[in-house]
mmCIF file of N, CA and C in Angstrom:
data_model
loop_
_atom_site.group_PDB
_atom_site.id
_atom_site.type_symbol
_atom_site.label_atom_id
_atom_site.label_comp_id
_atom_site.label_asym_id
_atom_site.label_seq_id
_atom_site.Cartn_x
_atom_site.Cartn_y
_atom_site.Cartn_z
ATOM 1 N N UNK L 6 173.227 -29.302 238.581
ATOM 2 C CA UNK L 6 172.364 -30.051 237.702
ATOM 3 C C UNK L 6 172.804 -31.502 237.616
ATOM 4 N N UNK L 7 173.999 -31.797 238.046
ATOM 5 C CA UNK L 7 174.422 -33.191 238.033
ATOM 6 C C UNK L 7 175.069 -33.594 236.733
ATOM 7 N N UNK L 8 175.029 -34.889 236.472
ATOM 8 C CA UNK L 8 175.652 -35.453 235.286
ATOM 9 C C UNK L 8 174.935 -34.987 234.033
ATOM 10 N N UNK L 9 175.712 -34.702 232.989
ATOM 11 C CA UNK L 9 175.092 -34.285 231.744
ATOM 12 C C UNK L 9 176.102 -34.151 230.636
ATOM 13 N N UNK L 10 175.603 -33.847 229.458
ATOM 14 C CA UNK L 10 176.433 -33.623 228.287
ATOM 15 C C UNK L 10 176.462 -32.139 227.977
ATOM 16 N N UNK L 11 177.579 -31.676 227.412
ATOM 17 C CA UNK L 11 177.719 -30.287 227.007
ATOM 18 C C UNK L 11 177.501 -30.192 225.507
ATOM 19 N N UNK L 12 176.764 -29.168 225.104
ATOM 20 C CA UNK L 12 176.421 -28.975 223.700
ATOM 21 C C UNK L 12 176.639 -27.511 223.346
ATOM 22 N N UNK L 13 177.355 -27.262 222.254
ATOM 23 C CA UNK L 13 177.521 -25.902 221.739
ATOM 24 C C UNK L 13 176.509 -25.687 220.623
ATOM 25 N N UNK L 14 175.772 -24.597 220.714
ATOM 26 C CA UNK L 14 174.742 -24.298 219.720
ATOM 27 C C UNK L 14 174.908 -22.855 219.275
ATOM 28 N N UNK L 15 174.788 -22.602 217.986
ATOM 29 C CA UNK L 15 174.754 -21.242 217.466
ATOM 30 C C UNK L 15 173.405 -21.014 216.819
ATOM 31 N N UNK L 16 172.708 -20.003 217.302
ATOM 32 C CA UNK L 16 171.430 -19.604 216.720
ATOM 33 C C UNK L 16 171.706 -18.465 215.755
ATOM 34 N N UNK L 17 171.110 -18.528 214.571
ATOM 35 C CA UNK L 17 171.342 -17.513 213.535
ATOM 36 C C UNK L 17 170.050 -16.823 213.137
ATOM 37 N N UNK L 18 170.204 -15.600 212.640
ATOM 38 C CA UNK L 18 169.077 -14.900 212.038
ATOM 39 C C UNK L 18 168.463 -13.815 212.891
ATOM 40 N N UNK L 19 168.893 -13.655 214.116
ATOM 41 C CA UNK L 19 168.373 -12.598 214.974
ATOM 42 C C UNK L 19 167.124 -12.990 215.735
ATOM 43 N N UNK L 20 166.718 -12.073 216.605
ATOM 44 C CA UNK L 20 165.543 -12.293 217.456
ATOM 45 C C UNK L 20 164.280 -12.338 216.609
ATOM 46 N N UNK L 21 163.245 -13.027 217.078
ATOM 47 C CA UNK L 21 163.163 -13.754 218.341
ATOM 48 C C UNK L 21 163.924 -15.078 218.260
ATOM 49 N N UNK L 22 164.591 -15.402 219.376
ATOM 50 C CA UNK L 22 165.426 -16.596 219.416
ATOM 51 C C UNK L 22 164.625 -17.861 219.686
ATOM 52 N N UNK L 23 163.446 -17.710 220.276
ATOM 53 C CA UNK L 23 162.570 -18.866 220.457
ATOM 54 C C UNK L 23 162.750 -19.631 221.749
ATOM 55 N N UNK L 24 163.302 -18.973 222.783
ATOM 56 C CA UNK L 24 163.407 -19.637 224.082
ATOM 57 C C UNK L 24 163.216 -18.622 225.201
ATOM 58 N N UNK L 25 162.861 -19.147 226.371
ATOM 59 C CA UNK L 25 162.709 -18.329 227.573
ATOM 60 C C UNK L 25 163.734 -18.795 228.594
ATOM 61 N N UNK L 26 164.373 -17.828 229.236
ATOM 62 C CA UNK L 26 165.415 -18.107 230.219
ATOM 63 C C UNK L 26 164.883 -17.789 231.616
ATOM 64 N N UNK L 27 165.214 -18.645 232.579
ATOM 65 C CA UNK L 27 164.851 -18.371 233.974
ATOM 66 C C UNK L 27 166.011 -18.763 234.876
ATOM 67 N N UNK L 28 165.971 -18.256 236.088
ATOM 68 C CA UNK L 28 167.000 -18.589 237.068
ATOM 69 C C UNK L 28 166.562 -19.814 237.849
ATOM 70 N N UNK L 29 167.453 -20.780 237.977
ATOM 71 C CA UNK L 29 167.142 -22.005 238.699
ATOM 72 C C UNK L 29 167.275 -21.838 240.199
ATOM 73 N N UNK L 30 167.001 -22.907 240.905
ATOM 74 C CA UNK L 30 167.072 -22.921 242.368
ATOM 75 C C UNK L 30 168.470 -23.323 242.811
ATOM 76 N N UNK L 31 168.866 -22.848 243.972
ATOM 77 C CA UNK L 31 170.143 -23.251 244.539
ATOM 78 C C UNK L 31 170.575 -22.302 245.634
ATOM 79 N N UNK L 32 171.369 -22.805 246.568
ATOM 80 C CA UNK L 32 171.854 -21.978 247.669
ATOM 81 C C UNK L 32 173.025 -21.111 247.234
ATOM 82 N N UNK L 33 173.994 -21.714 246.558
ATOM 83 C CA UNK L 33 175.173 -20.958 246.140
ATOM 84 C C UNK L 33 175.210 -20.752 244.635
ATOM 85 N N UNK L 34 174.835 -21.750 243.875
ATOM 86 C CA UNK L 34 174.839 -21.652 242.407
ATOM 87 C C UNK L 34 173.400 -21.654 241.915
ATOM 88 N N UNK L 35 173.005 -20.587 241.233
ATOM 89 C CA UNK L 35 171.651 -20.483 240.686
ATOM 90 C C UNK L 35 171.776 -20.455 239.159
ATOM 91 N N UNK L 36 171.737 -21.621 238.537
ATOM 92 C CA UNK L 36 171.971 -21.695 237.088
ATOM 93 C C UNK L 36 170.850 -21.048 236.287
ATOM 94 N N UNK L 37 171.187 -20.629 235.073
ATOM 95 C CA UNK L 37 170.179 -20.150 234.129
ATOM 96 C C UNK L 37 169.680 -21.361 233.353
ATOM 97 N N UNK L 38 168.373 -21.526 233.304
ATOM 98 C CA UNK L 38 167.768 -22.681 232.656
ATOM 99 C C UNK L 38 166.849 -22.243 231.533
ATOM 100 N N UNK L 39 166.797 -23.058 230.479
ATOM 101 C CA UNK L 39 165.823 -22.850 229.413
ATOM 102 C C UNK L 39 164.486 -23.341 229.957
ATOM 103 N N UNK L 40 163.499 -22.436 230.037
ATOM 104 C CA UNK L 40 162.215 -22.843 230.619
ATOM 105 C C UNK L 40 161.154 -23.108 229.563
ATOM 106 N N UNK L 41 161.298 -22.524 228.392
ATOM 107 C CA UNK L 41 160.357 -22.783 227.296
ATOM 108 C C UNK L 41 161.107 -22.707 225.975
ATOM 109 N N UNK L 42 160.709 -23.548 225.038
ATOM 110 C CA UNK L 42 161.254 -23.512 223.680
ATOM 111 C C UNK L 42 160.066 -23.455 222.730
ATOM 112 N N UNK L 43 160.065 -22.452 221.871
ATOM 113 C CA UNK L 43 158.966 -22.265 220.914
ATOM 114 C C UNK L 43 159.066 -23.299 219.793
ATOM 115 N N UNK L 44 158.007 -24.072 219.592
ATOM 116 C CA UNK L 44 157.983 -25.055 218.506
ATOM 117 C C UNK L 44 158.265 -24.372 217.174
ATOM 118 N N UNK L 45 159.239 -24.886 216.434
ATOM 119 C CA UNK L 45 159.583 -24.344 215.128
ATOM 120 C C UNK L 45 160.461 -23.110 215.171
ATOM 121 N N UNK L 46 160.779 -22.601 216.369
ATOM 122 C CA UNK L 46 161.626 -21.417 216.505
ATOM 123 C C UNK L 46 163.095 -21.749 216.301
ATOM 124 N N UNK L 47 163.934 -20.710 216.324
ATOM 125 C CA UNK L 47 165.374 -20.897 216.094
ATOM 126 C C UNK L 47 165.999 -21.863 217.112
ATOM 127 N N UNK L 48 165.657 -21.696 218.377
ATOM 128 C CA UNK L 48 166.221 -22.572 219.410
ATOM 129 C C UNK L 48 165.758 -24.015 219.216
ATOM 130 N N UNK L 49 164.486 -24.202 218.911
ATOM 131 C CA UNK L 49 163.923 -25.536 218.667
ATOM 132 C C UNK L 49 164.657 -26.216 217.514
ATOM 133 N N UNK L 50 164.839 -25.489 216.416
ATOM 134 C CA UNK L 50 165.493 -26.057 215.231
ATOM 135 C C UNK L 50 166.961 -26.390 215.484
ATOM 136 N N UNK L 51 167.581 -25.691 216.443
ATOM 137 C CA UNK L 51 168.984 -25.956 216.780
ATOM 138 C C UNK L 51 169.129 -27.063 217.820
ATOM 139 N N UNK L 52 167.998 -27.567 218.348
ATOM 140 C CA UNK L 52 168.053 -28.669 219.296
ATOM 141 C C UNK L 52 168.046 -28.278 220.761
ATOM 142 N N UNK L 53 167.797 -26.997 221.060
ATOM 143 C CA UNK L 53 167.712 -26.555 222.453
ATOM 144 C C UNK L 53 166.477 -27.190 223.087
ATOM 145 N N UNK L 54 166.599 -27.628 224.341
ATOM 146 C CA UNK L 54 165.491 -28.298 225.027
ATOM 147 C C UNK L 54 165.192 -27.624 226.360
ATOM 148 N N UNK L 55 163.916 -27.698 226.755
ATOM 149 C CA UNK L 55 163.531 -27.208 228.077
ATOM 150 C C UNK L 55 164.341 -27.956 229.125
ATOM 151 N N UNK L 56 164.830 -27.224 230.114
ATOM 152 C CA UNK L 56 165.640 -27.827 231.171
ATOM 153 C C UNK L 56 167.132 -27.743 230.924
ATOM 154 N N UNK L 57 167.561 -27.390 229.699
ATOM 155 C CA UNK L 57 168.990 -27.215 229.439
ATOM 156 C C UNK L 57 169.516 -26.088 230.320
ATOM 157 N N UNK L 58 170.704 -26.291 230.895
ATOM 158 C CA UNK L 58 171.363 -25.233 231.659
ATOM 159 C C UNK L 58 172.243 -24.438 230.707
ATOM 160 N N UNK L 59 172.133 -23.114 230.730
ATOM 161 C CA UNK L 59 172.969 -22.255 229.896
ATOM 162 C C UNK L 59 174.255 -21.986 230.678
ATOM 163 N N UNK L 60 175.362 -22.541 230.193
ATOM 164 C CA UNK L 60 176.657 -22.410 230.852
ATOM 165 C C UNK L 60 177.343 -21.121 230.421
ATOM 166 N N UNK L 61 177.212 -20.758 229.128
ATOM 167 C CA UNK L 61 177.759 -19.487 228.655
ATOM 168 C C UNK L 61 176.909 -18.938 227.522
ATOM 169 N N UNK L 62 176.902 -17.606 227.439
ATOM 170 C CA UNK L 62 176.199 -16.868 226.380
ATOM 171 C C UNK L 62 177.244 -16.083 225.602
ATOM 172 N N UNK L 63 177.365 -16.338 224.327
ATOM 173 C CA UNK L 63 178.348 -15.652 223.490
ATOM 174 C C UNK L 63 179.741 -15.663 224.120
ATOM 175 N N UNK L 64 180.100 -16.783 224.724
ATOM 176 C CA UNK L 64 181.429 -16.942 225.301
ATOM 177 C C UNK L 64 181.591 -16.408 226.710
ATOM 178 N N UNK L 65 180.573 -15.755 227.267
ATOM 179 C CA UNK L 65 180.650 -15.231 228.636
ATOM 180 C C UNK L 65 180.065 -16.252 229.607
ATOM 181 N N UNK L 66 180.862 -16.705 230.581
ATOM 182 C CA UNK L 66 180.357 -17.692 231.540
ATOM 183 C C UNK L 66 179.166 -17.153 232.326
ATOM 184 N N UNK L 67 178.103 -17.912 232.392
ATOM 185 C CA UNK L 67 176.892 -17.480 233.097
ATOM 186 C C UNK L 67 177.080 -17.451 234.605
ATOM 187 N N UNK L 68 178.060 -18.189 235.119
ATOM 188 C CA UNK L 68 178.314 -18.174 236.562
ATOM 189 C C UNK L 68 178.691 -16.774 237.033
ATOM 190 N N UNK L 69 179.217 -15.951 236.113
ATOM 191 C CA UNK L 69 179.638 -14.591 236.453
ATOM 192 C C UNK L 69 178.567 -13.547 236.145
ATOM 193 N N UNK L 70 177.402 -13.964 235.654
ATOM 194 C CA UNK L 70 176.382 -13.023 235.195
ATOM 195 C C UNK L 70 175.178 -12.976 236.123
ATOM 196 N N UNK L 71 174.571 -11.793 236.191
ATOM 197 C CA UNK L 71 173.250 -11.686 236.802
ATOM 198 C C UNK L 71 172.231 -12.020 235.720
ATOM 199 N N UNK L 72 171.010 -12.298 236.125
ATOM 200 C CA UNK L 72 169.966 -12.595 235.151
ATOM 201 C C UNK L 72 169.718 -11.386 234.246
ATOM 202 N N UNK L 73 169.770 -10.176 234.810
ATOM 203 C CA UNK L 73 169.579 -8.966 233.999
ATOM 204 C C UNK L 73 170.676 -8.822 232.951
ATOM 205 N N UNK L 74 171.925 -9.127 233.322
ATOM 206 C CA UNK L 74 173.039 -9.057 232.364
ATOM 207 C C UNK L 74 172.866 -10.116 231.274
ATOM 208 N N UNK L 75 172.394 -11.300 231.644
ATOM 209 C CA UNK L 75 172.143 -12.350 230.648
ATOM 210 C C UNK L 75 171.072 -11.895 229.663
ATOM 211 N N UNK L 76 169.994 -11.279 230.174
ATOM 212 C CA UNK L 76 168.951 -10.757 229.285
ATOM 213 C C UNK L 76 169.519 -9.692 228.351
ATOM 214 N N UNK L 77 170.409 -8.839 228.868
ATOM 215 C CA UNK L 77 171.024 -7.797 228.041
ATOM 216 C C UNK L 77 171.879 -8.411 226.934
ATOM 217 N N UNK L 78 172.631 -9.465 227.251
ATOM 218 C CA UNK L 78 173.440 -10.144 226.228
ATOM 219 C C UNK L 78 172.553 -10.745 225.141
ATOM 220 N N UNK L 79 171.445 -11.330 225.549
ATOM 221 C CA UNK L 79 170.517 -11.916 224.577
ATOM 222 C C UNK L 79 169.930 -10.825 223.695
ATOM 223 N N UNK L 80 169.529 -9.721 224.318
ATOM 224 C CA UNK L 80 168.900 -8.622 223.581
ATOM 225 C C UNK L 80 169.854 -7.968 222.587
ATOM 226 N N UNK L 81 171.139 -7.890 222.923
ATOM 227 C CA UNK L 81 172.108 -7.241 222.035
ATOM 228 C C UNK L 81 172.699 -8.191 220.993
ATOM 229 N N UNK L 82 172.326 -9.459 221.029
ATOM 230 C CA UNK L 82 172.764 -10.403 219.993
ATOM 231 C C UNK L 82 171.913 -10.153 218.759
ATOM 232 N N UNK L 83 172.533 -9.669 217.696
ATOM 233 C CA UNK L 83 171.752 -9.270 216.523
ATOM 234 C C UNK L 83 171.664 -10.347 215.454
ATOM 235 N N UNK L 84 172.785 -10.889 215.010
ATOM 236 C CA UNK L 84 172.779 -11.855 213.907
ATOM 237 C C UNK L 84 172.881 -13.305 214.364
ATOM 238 N N UNK L 85 173.651 -13.528 215.421
ATOM 239 C CA UNK L 85 173.802 -14.890 215.918
ATOM 240 C C UNK L 85 174.055 -14.868 217.417
ATOM 241 N N UNK L 86 173.777 -15.999 218.043
ATOM 242 C CA UNK L 86 174.007 -16.152 219.474
ATOM 243 C C UNK L 86 174.587 -17.536 219.719
ATOM 244 N N UNK L 87 175.698 -17.571 220.455
ATOM 245 C CA UNK L 87 176.321 -18.845 220.787
ATOM 246 C C UNK L 87 175.954 -19.229 222.215
ATOM 247 N N UNK L 88 175.519 -20.462 222.374
ATOM 248 C CA UNK L 88 175.142 -20.984 223.684
ATOM 249 C C UNK L 88 175.956 -22.234 223.980
ATOM 250 N N UNK L 89 176.487 -22.320 225.180
ATOM 251 C CA UNK L 89 177.049 -23.571 225.671
ATOM 252 C C UNK L 89 176.035 -24.086 226.675
ATOM 253 N N UNK L 90 175.473 -25.245 226.387
ATOM 254 C CA UNK L 90 174.399 -25.813 227.194
ATOM 255 C C UNK L 90 174.867 -27.079 227.888
ATOM 256 N N UNK L 91 174.339 -27.305 229.072
ATOM 257 C CA UNK L 91 174.549 -28.568 229.766
ATOM 258 C C UNK L 91 173.201 -29.261 229.798
ATOM 259 N N UNK L 92 173.148 -30.429 229.187
ATOM 260 C CA UNK L 92 171.901 -31.183 229.095
ATOM 261 C C UNK L 92 171.881 -32.269 230.153
ATOM 262 N N UNK L 93 170.844 -32.268 230.948
ATOM 263 C CA UNK L 93 170.676 -33.265 232.007
ATOM 264 C C UNK L 93 170.447 -34.638 231.388
ATOM 265 N N UNK L 94 171.048 -35.637 231.994
ATOM 266 C CA UNK L 94 170.847 -37.015 231.556
ATOM 267 C C UNK L 94 169.803 -37.631 232.481
ATOM 268 N N UNK L 95 168.719 -38.152 231.903
ATOM 269 C CA UNK L 95 167.673 -38.758 232.736
ATOM 270 C C UNK L 95 168.084 -40.170 233.164
ATOM 271 N N UNK L 96 167.302 -40.749 234.048
ATOM 272 C CA UNK L 96 167.639 -42.063 234.611
ATOM 273 C C UNK L 96 167.714 -43.162 233.545
ATOM 274 N N UNK L 97 166.837 -43.121 232.552
ATOM 275 C CA UNK L 97 166.870 -44.123 231.485
ATOM 276 C C UNK L 97 168.176 -44.027 230.698
ATOM 277 N N UNK L 98 168.601 -42.798 230.373
ATOM 278 C CA UNK L 98 169.859 -42.619 229.657
ATOM 279 C C UNK L 98 171.041 -43.092 230.504
ATOM 280 N N UNK L 99 171.001 -42.813 231.819
ATOM 281 C CA UNK L 99 172.073 -43.272 232.705
ATOM 282 C C UNK L 99 172.169 -44.795 232.691
ATOM 283 N N UNK L 100 171.011 -45.455 232.761
ATOM 284 C CA UNK L 100 170.992 -46.921 232.772
ATOM 285 C C UNK L 100 171.536 -47.481 231.462
ATOM 286 N N UNK L 101 171.156 -46.877 230.346
ATOM 287 C CA UNK L 101 171.677 -47.327 229.043
ATOM 288 C C UNK L 101 173.190 -47.208 229.005
ATOM 289 N N UNK L 102 173.718 -46.111 229.519
ATOM 290 C CA UNK L 102 175.164 -45.914 229.504
ATOM 291 C C UNK L 102 175.868 -46.940 230.376
ATOM 292 N N UNK L 103 175.247 -47.323 231.488
ATOM 293 C CA UNK L 103 175.858 -48.318 232.376
ATOM 294 C C UNK L 103 175.841 -49.700 231.755
ATOM 295 N N UNK L 104 174.751 -50.061 231.080
ATOM 296 C CA UNK L 104 174.627 -51.419 230.562
ATOM 297 C C UNK L 104 175.298 -51.607 229.209
ATOM 298 N N UNK L 105 175.413 -50.568 228.421
ATOM 299 C CA UNK L 105 176.009 -50.715 227.092
ATOM 300 C C UNK L 105 177.513 -50.900 227.190
ATOM 301 N N UNK L 106 178.197 -49.959 227.811
ATOM 302 C CA UNK L 106 179.649 -50.046 227.913
ATOM 303 C C UNK L 106 180.128 -48.988 228.900
ATOM 304 N N UNK L 107 180.731 -49.392 230.010
ATOM 305 C CA UNK L 107 181.228 -48.394 230.956
ATOM 306 C C UNK L 107 182.444 -47.676 230.380
ATOM 307 N N UNK L 108 182.374 -46.359 230.291
ATOM 308 C CA UNK L 108 183.484 -45.557 229.772
ATOM 309 C C UNK L 108 183.592 -44.274 230.592
ATOM 310 N N UNK L 109 184.723 -43.629 230.470
ATOM 311 C CA UNK L 109 184.913 -42.306 231.047
ATOM 312 C C UNK L 109 184.701 -41.305 229.925
ATOM 313 N N UNK L 110 183.939 -40.270 230.195
ATOM 314 C CA UNK L 110 183.668 -39.270 229.169
ATOM 315 C C UNK L 110 184.467 -38.009 229.441
ATOM 316 N N UNK L 111 185.022 -37.450 228.392
ATOM 317 C CA UNK L 111 185.687 -36.159 228.474
ATOM 318 C C UNK L 111 184.922 -35.214 227.564
ATOM 319 N N UNK L 112 184.651 -34.022 228.054
ATOM 320 C CA UNK L 112 183.888 -33.045 227.283
ATOM 321 C C UNK L 112 184.802 -31.904 226.866
ATOM 322 N N UNK L 113 184.622 -31.432 225.648
ATOM 323 C CA UNK L 113 185.414 -30.328 225.146
ATOM 324 C C UNK L 113 184.534 -29.459 224.286
ATOM 325 N N UNK L 114 184.573 -28.191 224.532
ATOM 326 C CA UNK L 114 183.867 -27.243 223.680
ATOM 327 C C UNK L 114 184.731 -26.006 223.585
ATOM 328 N N UNK L 115 185.126 -25.635 222.395
ATOM 329 C CA UNK L 115 185.947 -24.455 222.193
ATOM 330 C C UNK L 115 185.084 -23.400 221.536
ATOM 331 N N UNK L 116 184.987 -22.244 222.172
ATOM 332 C CA UNK L 116 184.214 -21.149 221.592
ATOM 333 C C UNK L 116 185.201 -20.035 221.257
ATOM 334 N N UNK L 117 185.131 -19.526 220.053
ATOM 335 C CA UNK L 117 186.033 -18.473 219.627
ATOM 336 C C UNK L 117 185.244 -17.212 219.333
ATOM 337 N N UNK L 118 185.960 -16.124 219.128
ATOM 338 C CA UNK L 118 185.321 -14.865 218.768
ATOM 339 C C UNK L 118 185.186 -14.721 217.257
ATOM 340 N N UNK L 119 185.479 -15.784 216.527
ATOM 341 C CA UNK L 119 185.402 -15.763 215.068
ATOM 342 C C UNK L 119 183.970 -15.789 214.585
ATOM 343 N N UNK L 120 183.793 -16.033 213.288
ATOM 344 C CA UNK L 120 182.439 -16.067 212.729
ATOM 345 C C UNK L 120 181.612 -17.189 213.346
ATOM 346 N N UNK L 121 180.332 -16.952 213.401
ATOM 347 C CA UNK L 121 179.425 -17.925 214.011
ATOM 348 C C UNK L 121 179.334 -19.176 213.154
ATOM 349 N N UNK L 122 179.442 -20.299 213.807
ATOM 350 C CA UNK L 122 179.230 -21.574 213.131
ATOM 351 C C UNK L 122 178.419 -22.452 214.052
ATOM 352 N N UNK L 123 177.580 -23.292 213.489
ATOM 353 C CA UNK L 123 176.784 -24.220 214.305
ATOM 354 C C UNK L 123 177.636 -25.446 214.560
ATOM 355 N N UNK L 124 177.807 -25.761 215.816
ATOM 356 C CA UNK L 124 178.609 -26.938 216.122
ATOM 357 C C UNK L 124 177.959 -27.725 217.244
ATOM 358 N N UNK L 125 178.121 -29.004 217.180
ATOM 359 C CA UNK L 125 177.652 -29.904 218.226
ATOM 360 C C UNK L 125 178.861 -30.686 218.686
ATOM 361 N N UNK L 126 179.200 -30.549 219.943
ATOM 362 C CA UNK L 126 180.373 -31.228 220.465
ATOM 363 C C UNK L 126 179.909 -32.461 221.216
ATOM 364 N N UNK L 127 180.364 -33.603 220.769
ATOM 365 C CA UNK L 127 179.993 -34.867 221.387
ATOM 366 C C UNK L 127 181.090 -35.306 222.336
ATOM 367 N N UNK L 128 180.743 -36.008 223.389
ATOM 368 C CA UNK L 128 181.758 -36.490 224.319
ATOM 369 C C UNK L 128 182.719 -37.460 223.641
ATOM 370 N N UNK L 129 183.958 -37.417 224.067
ATOM 371 C CA UNK L 129 184.971 -38.331 223.563
ATOM 372 C C UNK L 129 185.082 -39.493 224.535
ATOM 373 N N UNK L 130 184.906 -40.684 224.037
ATOM 374 C CA UNK L 130 184.983 -41.870 224.894
ATOM 375 C C UNK L 130 186.438 -42.249 225.109
ATOM 376 N N UNK L 131 186.785 -42.483 226.348
ATOM 377 C CA UNK L 131 188.126 -42.915 226.704
ATOM 378 C C UNK L 131 187.977 -44.193 227.511
ATOM 379 N N UNK L 132 188.734 -45.215 227.155
ATOM 380 C CA UNK L 132 188.629 -46.490 227.872
ATOM 381 C C UNK L 132 189.008 -46.310 229.331
ATOM 382 N N UNK L 133 188.219 -46.916 230.196
ATOM 383 C CA UNK L 133 188.518 -46.888 231.633
ATOM 384 C C UNK L 133 189.674 -47.825 231.923
ATOM 385 N N UNK L 134 190.482 -47.458 232.922
ATOM 386 C CA UNK L 134 191.606 -48.319 233.289
ATOM 387 C C UNK L 134 191.173 -49.399 234.230
#
């Protein structure tokens, strides 16, 4: 998917979660992508967007999952679901980042098996050498 930001999202309240998952294109890596977000649904209210890549579901890396296993994880999530998403940066956002201030970004997202909490992890700016 290229350059992007990582976002941790916790959806609460149980199904329906308000999004549709599909398998993306690729020769070796076929990412899971959010293909639809229901207006006003749980995913919409948490900031999930169409085109987001799902990196992990409830702490399980999606690179190790089949689409059927991902659907099973979603279906068995009863009270909350944790998603680690990779959001694509469009060309306008890339240009803004280049013209505003060149920096190196480090991304960090820690997911635990503890109680569900809604968190948004923002990149940490580190001065370039």
